[in-house]
Short mmCIF file of C-alpha atoms in Angstrom, two decimals:
data_model
loop_
_atom_site.label_atom_id
_atom_site.label_comp_id
_atom_site.label_asym_id
_atom_site.label_seq_id
_atom_site.Cartn_x
_atom_site.Cartn_y
_atom_site.Cartn_z
CA MET J 1 59.91 -29.55 91.43
CA GLN J 2 58.90 -26.04 92.44
CA LYS J 3 55.67 -27.34 93.99
CA LYS J 4 57.73 -29.65 96.20
CA LEU J 5 60.01 -26.79 97.32
CA ILE J 6 57.15 -24.54 98.48
CA PRO J 7 56.12 -26.63 101.53
CA LEU J 8 59.78 -27.01 102.45
CA MET J 9 60.34 -23.26 102.31
CA LEU J 10 57.23 -22.60 104.41
CA LEU J 11 58.47 -25.05 107.02
CA ILE J 12 61.87 -23.37 107.14
CA ALA J 13 60.21 -19.94 107.47
CA ALA J 14 58.10 -21.22 110.37
CA PHE J 15 61.20 -22.47 112.20
CA ILE J 16 62.98 -19.14 111.64
CA THR J 17 59.97 -17.12 112.87
CA GLY J 18 59.64 -19.29 115.96
CA GLY J 19 63.32 -18.85 116.69
CA ILE J 20 63.02 -15.11 116.41
CA PHE J 21 60.09 -15.01 118.85
CA MET J 22 62.01 -17.22 121.27
CA THR J 23 65.01 -14.92 120.96
CA LEU J 24 62.87 -11.82 121.61
CA ASP J 25 61.03 -13.38 124.56
CA GLY J 26 60.98 -10.72 127.28
CA LYS J 27 62.28 -8.06 124.89
CA ASP J 28 59.05 -6.81 123.33
CA ALA J 29 58.31 -3.06 123.40
CA VAL J 30 56.26 -3.24 126.59
CA THR J 31 58.90 -5.22 128.46
CA ILE J 32 61.70 -2.95 127.28
CA ALA J 33 59.70 0.12 128.30
CA SER J 34 59.18 -1.33 131.76
CA THR J 35 62.92 -1.86 132.35
CA LYS J 36 64.35 1.26 130.70
CA LYS J 37 62.84 4.64 131.52
CA SER J 38 63.35 7.78 129.45
CA SER J 39 62.62 11.29 130.61
CA LEU J 40 63.57 14.93 130.06
CA LEU J 41 65.42 17.21 132.42
CA ALA J 42 63.28 20.06 133.72
CA ALA J 43 63.83 22.96 136.10
CA ASP J 44 61.61 24.14 138.94
CA THR J 45 59.91 27.36 137.87
CA LEU J 46 59.03 30.11 140.35
CA ASN J 47 56.25 32.56 139.53
CA VAL J 48 57.20 35.63 141.56
CA SER J 49 54.63 38.25 142.59
CA PHE J 50 54.21 41.13 145.03
CA GLN J 51 52.67 39.83 148.26
CA GLY J 52 49.63 41.77 149.43
CA VAL J 53 50.54 44.98 147.59
CA GLY J 54 50.05 46.42 144.14
CA GLY J 55 50.76 49.67 142.36
CA LYS J 56 52.83 51.34 139.68
CA VAL J 57 56.15 49.78 138.67
CA THR J 58 58.92 52.33 139.18
CA SER J 59 61.99 50.21 138.43
CA ILE J 60 62.96 46.84 136.94
CA GLN J 61 66.46 45.89 138.00
CA VAL J 62 66.92 42.63 136.07
CA THR J 63 66.68 41.45 132.48
CA GLU J 64 65.50 38.20 130.96
CA GLU J 65 68.14 35.43 130.92
CA GLN J 66 69.96 37.16 133.80
CA GLN J 67 71.25 34.99 136.63
CA VAL J 68 70.10 36.15 140.06
CA ARG J 69 70.88 35.19 143.63
CA GLN J 70 68.38 34.82 146.42
CA GLY J 71 67.59 38.26 147.84
CA ASP J 72 68.53 40.23 144.71
CA VAL J 73 66.10 43.09 143.97
CA LEU J 74 63.99 42.33 140.91
CA MET J 75 61.45 45.16 140.78
CA THR J 76 60.03 48.02 142.87
CA LEU J 77 56.66 49.76 143.16
CA ASP J 78 55.84 53.42 143.85
CA PRO J 79 55.67 53.84 147.68
CA THR J 80 54.32 57.43 147.66
CA ASP J 81 50.87 56.60 149.07
CA ILE J 82 52.29 54.45 151.86
CA ASP J 83 54.94 57.07 152.67
CA LEU J 84 52.17 59.66 153.17
CA GLN J 85 50.18 57.30 155.39
CA MET J 86 53.26 56.51 157.45
CA ALA J 87 54.09 60.20 157.87
CA LYS J 88 50.54 60.93 159.09
CA LEU J 89 50.63 58.03 161.52
CA LYS J 90 53.97 59.15 162.93
CA THR J 91 52.51 62.62 163.55
CA ASP J 92 49.41 61.11 165.17
CA ILE J 93 51.57 58.97 167.43
CA GLN J 94 53.56 62.01 168.56
CA GLN J 95 50.35 63.93 169.32
CA GLN J 96 49.00 60.94 171.21
CA GLU J 97 52.17 60.82 173.29
CA VAL J 98 51.65 64.47 174.25
CA LYS J 99 48.07 63.69 175.31
CA ILE J 100 49.29 60.78 177.41
CA GLN J 101 51.83 62.94 179.20
CA GLN J 102 49.22 65.62 179.85
CA ALA J 103 46.75 63.08 181.19
CA LYS J 104 49.42 61.61 183.46
CA ALA J 105 50.24 65.09 184.75
CA LEU J 106 46.58 65.71 185.57
CA GLY J 107 46.30 62.32 187.18
CA ASP J 108 49.30 62.85 189.43
CA ARG J 109 47.56 65.13 191.98
CA LYS J 110 48.74 63.62 195.23
CA GLU J 111 49.33 67.03 196.83
CA ASP J 112 45.86 68.22 195.83
CA VAL J 113 44.30 65.12 197.36
CA GLU J 114 46.26 65.58 200.60
CA ARG J 115 45.31 69.24 200.76
CA GLN J 116 41.62 68.51 200.18
CA ALA J 117 41.70 65.71 202.72
CA LEU J 118 43.04 68.18 205.30
CA ALA J 119 40.21 70.57 204.40
CA VAL J 120 37.68 67.78 205.01
CA GLU J 121 39.33 66.99 208.33
CA ALA J 122 39.22 70.66 209.38
CA ALA J 123 35.57 70.91 208.37
CA GLN J 124 34.82 67.82 210.41
CA GLN J 125 36.53 69.33 213.46
CA ALA J 126 34.58 72.55 213.00
CA LEU J 127 31.37 70.55 212.80
CA ASP J 128 32.26 68.64 215.95
CA LEU J 129 32.91 71.92 217.77
CA ALA J 130 29.69 73.44 216.49
CA GLN J 131 27.80 70.35 217.61
CA LYS J 132 29.25 70.60 221.12
CA ASN J 133 28.41 74.30 221.36
CA TYR J 134 24.91 73.64 220.17
CA ASP J 135 24.42 70.79 222.64
CA ARG J 136 25.61 73.03 225.52
CA LYS J 137 23.35 75.90 224.48
CA LYS J 138 20.46 73.51 224.10
CA ALA J 139 20.96 72.24 227.63
CA LEU J 140 21.05 75.81 228.96
CA PHE J 141 18.01 76.70 226.94
CA ASP J 142 16.14 73.73 228.33
CA ALA J 143 17.09 74.99 231.81
CA GLN J 144 15.79 78.41 230.80
CA ALA J 145 19.28 79.84 231.35
CA VAL J 146 19.64 81.37 227.87
CA ALA J 147 17.32 83.00 225.41
CA GLN J 148 15.93 81.44 222.22
CA ALA J 149 18.05 83.80 220.14
CA GLU J 150 21.29 82.32 221.47
CA LEU J 151 20.09 78.78 220.67
CA ASP J 152 19.11 79.87 217.18
CA THR J 153 22.59 81.32 216.67
CA MET J 154 24.21 78.01 217.68
CA SER J 155 21.80 76.15 215.41
CA ASN J 156 22.80 78.32 212.45
CA GLN J 157 26.47 77.78 213.18
CA LEU J 158 25.90 74.02 213.32
CA GLU J 159 24.09 74.05 209.97
CA THR J 160 26.87 76.13 208.44
CA ALA J 161 29.49 73.65 209.69
CA LYS J 162 27.51 70.74 208.22
CA ASN J 163 27.29 72.49 204.85
CA ALA J 164 31.00 73.30 204.92
CA LEU J 165 31.86 69.65 205.60
CA ALA J 166 29.56 68.50 202.79
CA GLN J 167 31.22 70.92 200.37
CA GLN J 168 34.73 69.85 201.31
CA GLN J 169 33.79 66.17 201.07
CA ALA J 170 32.21 66.77 197.66
CA GLY J 171 35.41 68.47 196.56
CA LEU J 172 37.46 65.47 197.67
CA ASN J 173 35.09 63.05 195.93
CA LYS J 174 35.26 65.10 192.74
CA LEU J 175 39.04 65.14 192.87
CA ASN J 176 39.20 61.35 193.29
CA THR J 177 36.76 60.91 190.40
CA GLU J 178 38.88 63.13 188.17
CA ILE J 179 41.97 61.13 189.07
CA GLN J 180 40.20 57.87 188.22
CA ASN J 181 39.00 59.35 184.93
CA ASN J 182 42.51 60.49 184.13
CA VAL J 183 43.84 57.00 184.81
CA TYR J 184 41.22 55.61 182.41
CA ASN J 185 42.08 58.28 179.84
CA VAL J 186 45.76 57.42 180.07
CA GLU J 187 45.05 53.72 179.56
CA LEU J 188 42.75 54.51 176.62
CA ALA J 189 45.30 56.85 175.04
CA GLU J 190 48.06 54.27 175.44
CA LYS J 191 45.90 51.62 173.76
CA GLN J 192 45.15 54.01 170.90
CA LYS J 193 48.84 54.74 170.57
CA ALA J 194 49.64 51.02 170.51
CA THR J 195 47.05 50.53 167.74
CA MET J 196 48.66 53.32 165.73
CA GLU J 197 52.09 51.76 166.20
CA VAL J 198 50.77 48.41 164.90
CA GLN J 199 49.31 50.21 161.89
CA LEU J 200 52.67 51.89 161.31
CA GLN J 201 54.44 48.54 161.47
CA SER J 202 51.91 47.10 159.02
CA LEU J 203 52.57 49.95 156.60
CA ALA J 204 56.31 49.42 156.99
CA VAL J 205 55.85 45.75 156.05
CA GLN J 206 53.76 46.75 153.03
CA LYS J 207 56.44 49.22 151.97
CA GLN J 208 59.11 46.55 152.30
CA ARG J 209 57.00 44.22 150.15
CA MET J 210 57.03 46.85 147.40
CA ILE J 211 60.65 45.83 146.86
CA LEU J 212 60.44 42.46 145.09
CA GLN J 213 63.36 40.15 145.82
CA ALA J 214 64.40 36.88 144.22
CA PRO J 215 63.14 33.98 146.39
CA ALA J 216 65.88 31.63 145.19
CA ASP J 217 68.95 31.39 142.98
CA GLY J 218 68.14 30.98 139.31
CA LYS J 219 67.70 32.56 135.91
CA VAL J 220 65.07 35.15 134.99
CA THR J 221 63.11 33.72 132.08
CA ARG J 222 60.25 36.20 131.86
CA ILE J 223 59.41 39.75 132.95
CA VAL J 224 55.73 40.61 132.57
CA PRO J 225 55.17 44.35 133.27
CA LYS J 226 56.97 47.42 132.02
CA ILE J 227 58.01 50.48 134.01
CA GLY J 228 55.00 52.71 134.60
CA GLU J 229 52.42 49.93 134.40
CA ASN J 230 50.09 49.18 137.30
CA ILE J 231 50.06 45.64 138.60
CA GLY J 232 47.73 43.93 141.06
CA SER J 233 48.54 42.07 144.23
CA GLY J 234 49.46 38.44 143.62
CA ALA J 235 49.86 38.80 139.83
CA THR J 236 52.95 37.07 138.44
CA VAL J 237 55.48 39.70 137.35
CA VAL J 238 58.69 37.68 137.05
CA THR J 239 59.34 34.03 136.28
CA ILE J 240 62.56 32.46 137.54
CA GLU J 241 63.96 29.13 136.46
CA SER J 242 65.62 27.78 139.58
CA ASP J 243 68.97 26.03 139.67
CA GLN J 244 67.26 22.82 140.80
CA LEU J 245 66.95 20.32 137.91
CA TYR J 246 64.82 17.21 138.03
CA TYR J 247 63.26 14.54 135.86
CA ASP J 248 60.28 12.22 136.29
CA ILE J 249 60.07 8.51 135.57
CA TYR J 250 57.16 6.10 135.85
CA VAL J 251 57.72 2.68 137.40
CA ASP J 252 55.35 -0.18 138.09
CA GLU J 253 54.58 -1.72 141.44
CA THR J 254 57.17 -4.45 140.97
CA GLN J 255 59.91 -1.81 140.69
CA ILE J 256 58.72 0.73 143.23
CA SER J 257 60.69 -0.82 146.09
CA LYS J 258 63.92 0.24 144.35
CA PHE J 259 63.10 3.95 144.78
CA LYS J 260 62.96 5.57 148.20
CA PRO J 261 62.81 9.29 149.08
CA SER J 262 66.37 10.68 149.36
CA GLY J 263 67.68 7.53 147.66
CA LYS J 264 70.28 7.92 144.91
CA VAL J 265 69.54 7.10 141.27
CA SER J 266 71.96 6.98 138.35
CA GLY J 267 70.67 8.36 135.05
CA TYR J 268 72.33 8.38 131.63
CA VAL J 269 72.28 11.78 129.90
CA VAL J 270 72.13 11.04 126.19
CA ALA J 271 73.49 14.41 125.03
CA LEU J 272 76.52 14.21 127.32
CA LYS J 273 76.95 10.45 126.97
CA LYS J 274 77.57 10.01 130.66
CA ASN J 275 75.80 9.12 133.87
CA VAL J 276 74.71 11.69 136.45
CA GLU J 277 73.76 11.01 140.03
CA GLY J 278 70.34 12.12 141.25
CA LYS J 279 68.36 11.96 144.48
CA VAL J 280 64.73 10.89 144.77
CA ARG J 281 62.59 13.83 145.86
CA TYR J 282 59.35 11.88 146.24
CA VAL J 283 57.39 8.86 145.04
CA THR J 284 53.66 9.09 144.42
CA ALA J 285 50.86 7.35 142.55
CA ALA J 286 50.83 8.31 138.87
CA PRO J 287 47.71 9.76 137.22
CA GLN J 288 45.26 7.19 135.88
CA TYR J 289 46.10 8.02 132.27
CA ALA J 290 49.73 7.04 132.86
CA ASN J 291 48.94 3.43 133.78
CA MET J 292 50.74 1.03 131.45
CA ARG J 293 48.68 -0.91 128.95
CA MET J 294 50.37 -4.30 128.92
CA SER J 295 50.43 -6.69 125.98
CA ARG J 296 47.20 -8.61 125.54
CA ASP J 297 49.06 -11.10 123.31
CA LYS J 298 51.17 -12.13 126.29
CA GLY J 299 48.13 -12.38 128.53
CA GLN J 300 49.37 -9.69 130.91
CA ALA J 301 47.11 -7.40 132.96
CA ASP J 302 47.44 -3.62 133.02
CA VAL J 303 49.91 -2.33 135.61
CA SER J 304 49.48 0.72 137.85
CA LEU J 305 52.40 3.10 137.66
CA PHE J 306 54.08 5.34 140.20
CA LEU J 307 55.74 8.69 139.53
CA VAL J 308 59.28 9.10 140.83
CA ARG J 309 60.74 12.61 140.79
CA ILE J 310 64.53 12.71 140.86
CA ASP J 311 66.54 15.85 141.62
CA VAL J 312 69.84 16.46 139.84
CA GLN J 313 72.53 18.93 140.82
CA ARG J 314 72.79 21.55 138.10
CA THR J 315 76.07 22.02 136.27
CA PRO J 316 76.97 24.32 133.35
CA GLU J 317 76.69 21.41 130.91
CA LEU J 318 73.33 20.11 132.18
CA LEU J 319 70.43 21.93 130.55
CA PRO J 320 66.64 21.57 130.80
CA GLY J 321 65.30 19.50 127.91
CA MET J 322 68.14 16.97 127.81
CA SER J 323 67.09 13.32 127.66
CA VAL J 324 67.82 11.05 130.60
CA GLU J 325 67.58 7.26 130.63
CA VAL J 326 67.26 5.18 133.78
CA LYS J 327 67.56 1.43 133.92
CA THR J 328 65.17 0.21 136.56
CA GLY J 329 67.35 -2.80 137.10
CA ALA J 330 69.96 -0.47 138.58
CA ASN J 331 69.88 -0.15 142.34
CA SER J 332 68.88 3.03 144.13
CA HIS J 333 70.12 3.46 147.69
#
């Protein structure tokens, strides 16, 4: 009797197993994973550092776990060296300004030029007169009306007048050259002053950067140096967890059309047992290792996945690390 019951029991078991598989059709682990996405809330982290400056830490004005607002002072460096450089540059700029004023005063010699020009004109008139006298004496000498001595005297006077004109003209030329040189010196001094002013502005920027400010609202999660320690330019000194929360989900190419940048997505927060609205920040191809390995038993090919990052507005009850579930069948808009 028992031998007859065994085949019957096997047949019943086969029917039950087949029914179960038919019931679970489309609800295997792979299929469920492709329609229901789980992720963890995370917060954007900012690694804050001093830009282009380094030095000794003189004050730390925040503590770990402290909430900060954008612009709050986090830390300061010793500005002594830069203060000394700025003081020297300010003195140099003042001295350069004095030089510029002196050079301008030397260059503004209009009266001297006019006076020297009159001297040249007078010398020219004297030369013209000496030339006329010489020409008259020469004519008389040729007519044997005057002696050689008188002609020699006129010749000497003419030569003296020529020399006097040459000297006065040289004086005028020298004066004009000095004026031109002074103009050049003024331009050069002004350029040097402008360079110093740029250097001073650069130092002022560096000094301002020695006061480290919070780049965004958030919570200080880590402070690296201690007061008195030297830190280098660009080294992370404070880590801030921003108020922007987000979570990532991976969807396949058949679901990607449901997620658009700036589109809204509803996610279920397990810990709070309620849905929260999020906004898609971006959609991008997922790394190769994230591609879904589909069931070989069902004859399905592997599917390429896409990463969707969804931003969530932070509230006191929402904390990084909470689980979020998203049904990909839900619409995003």
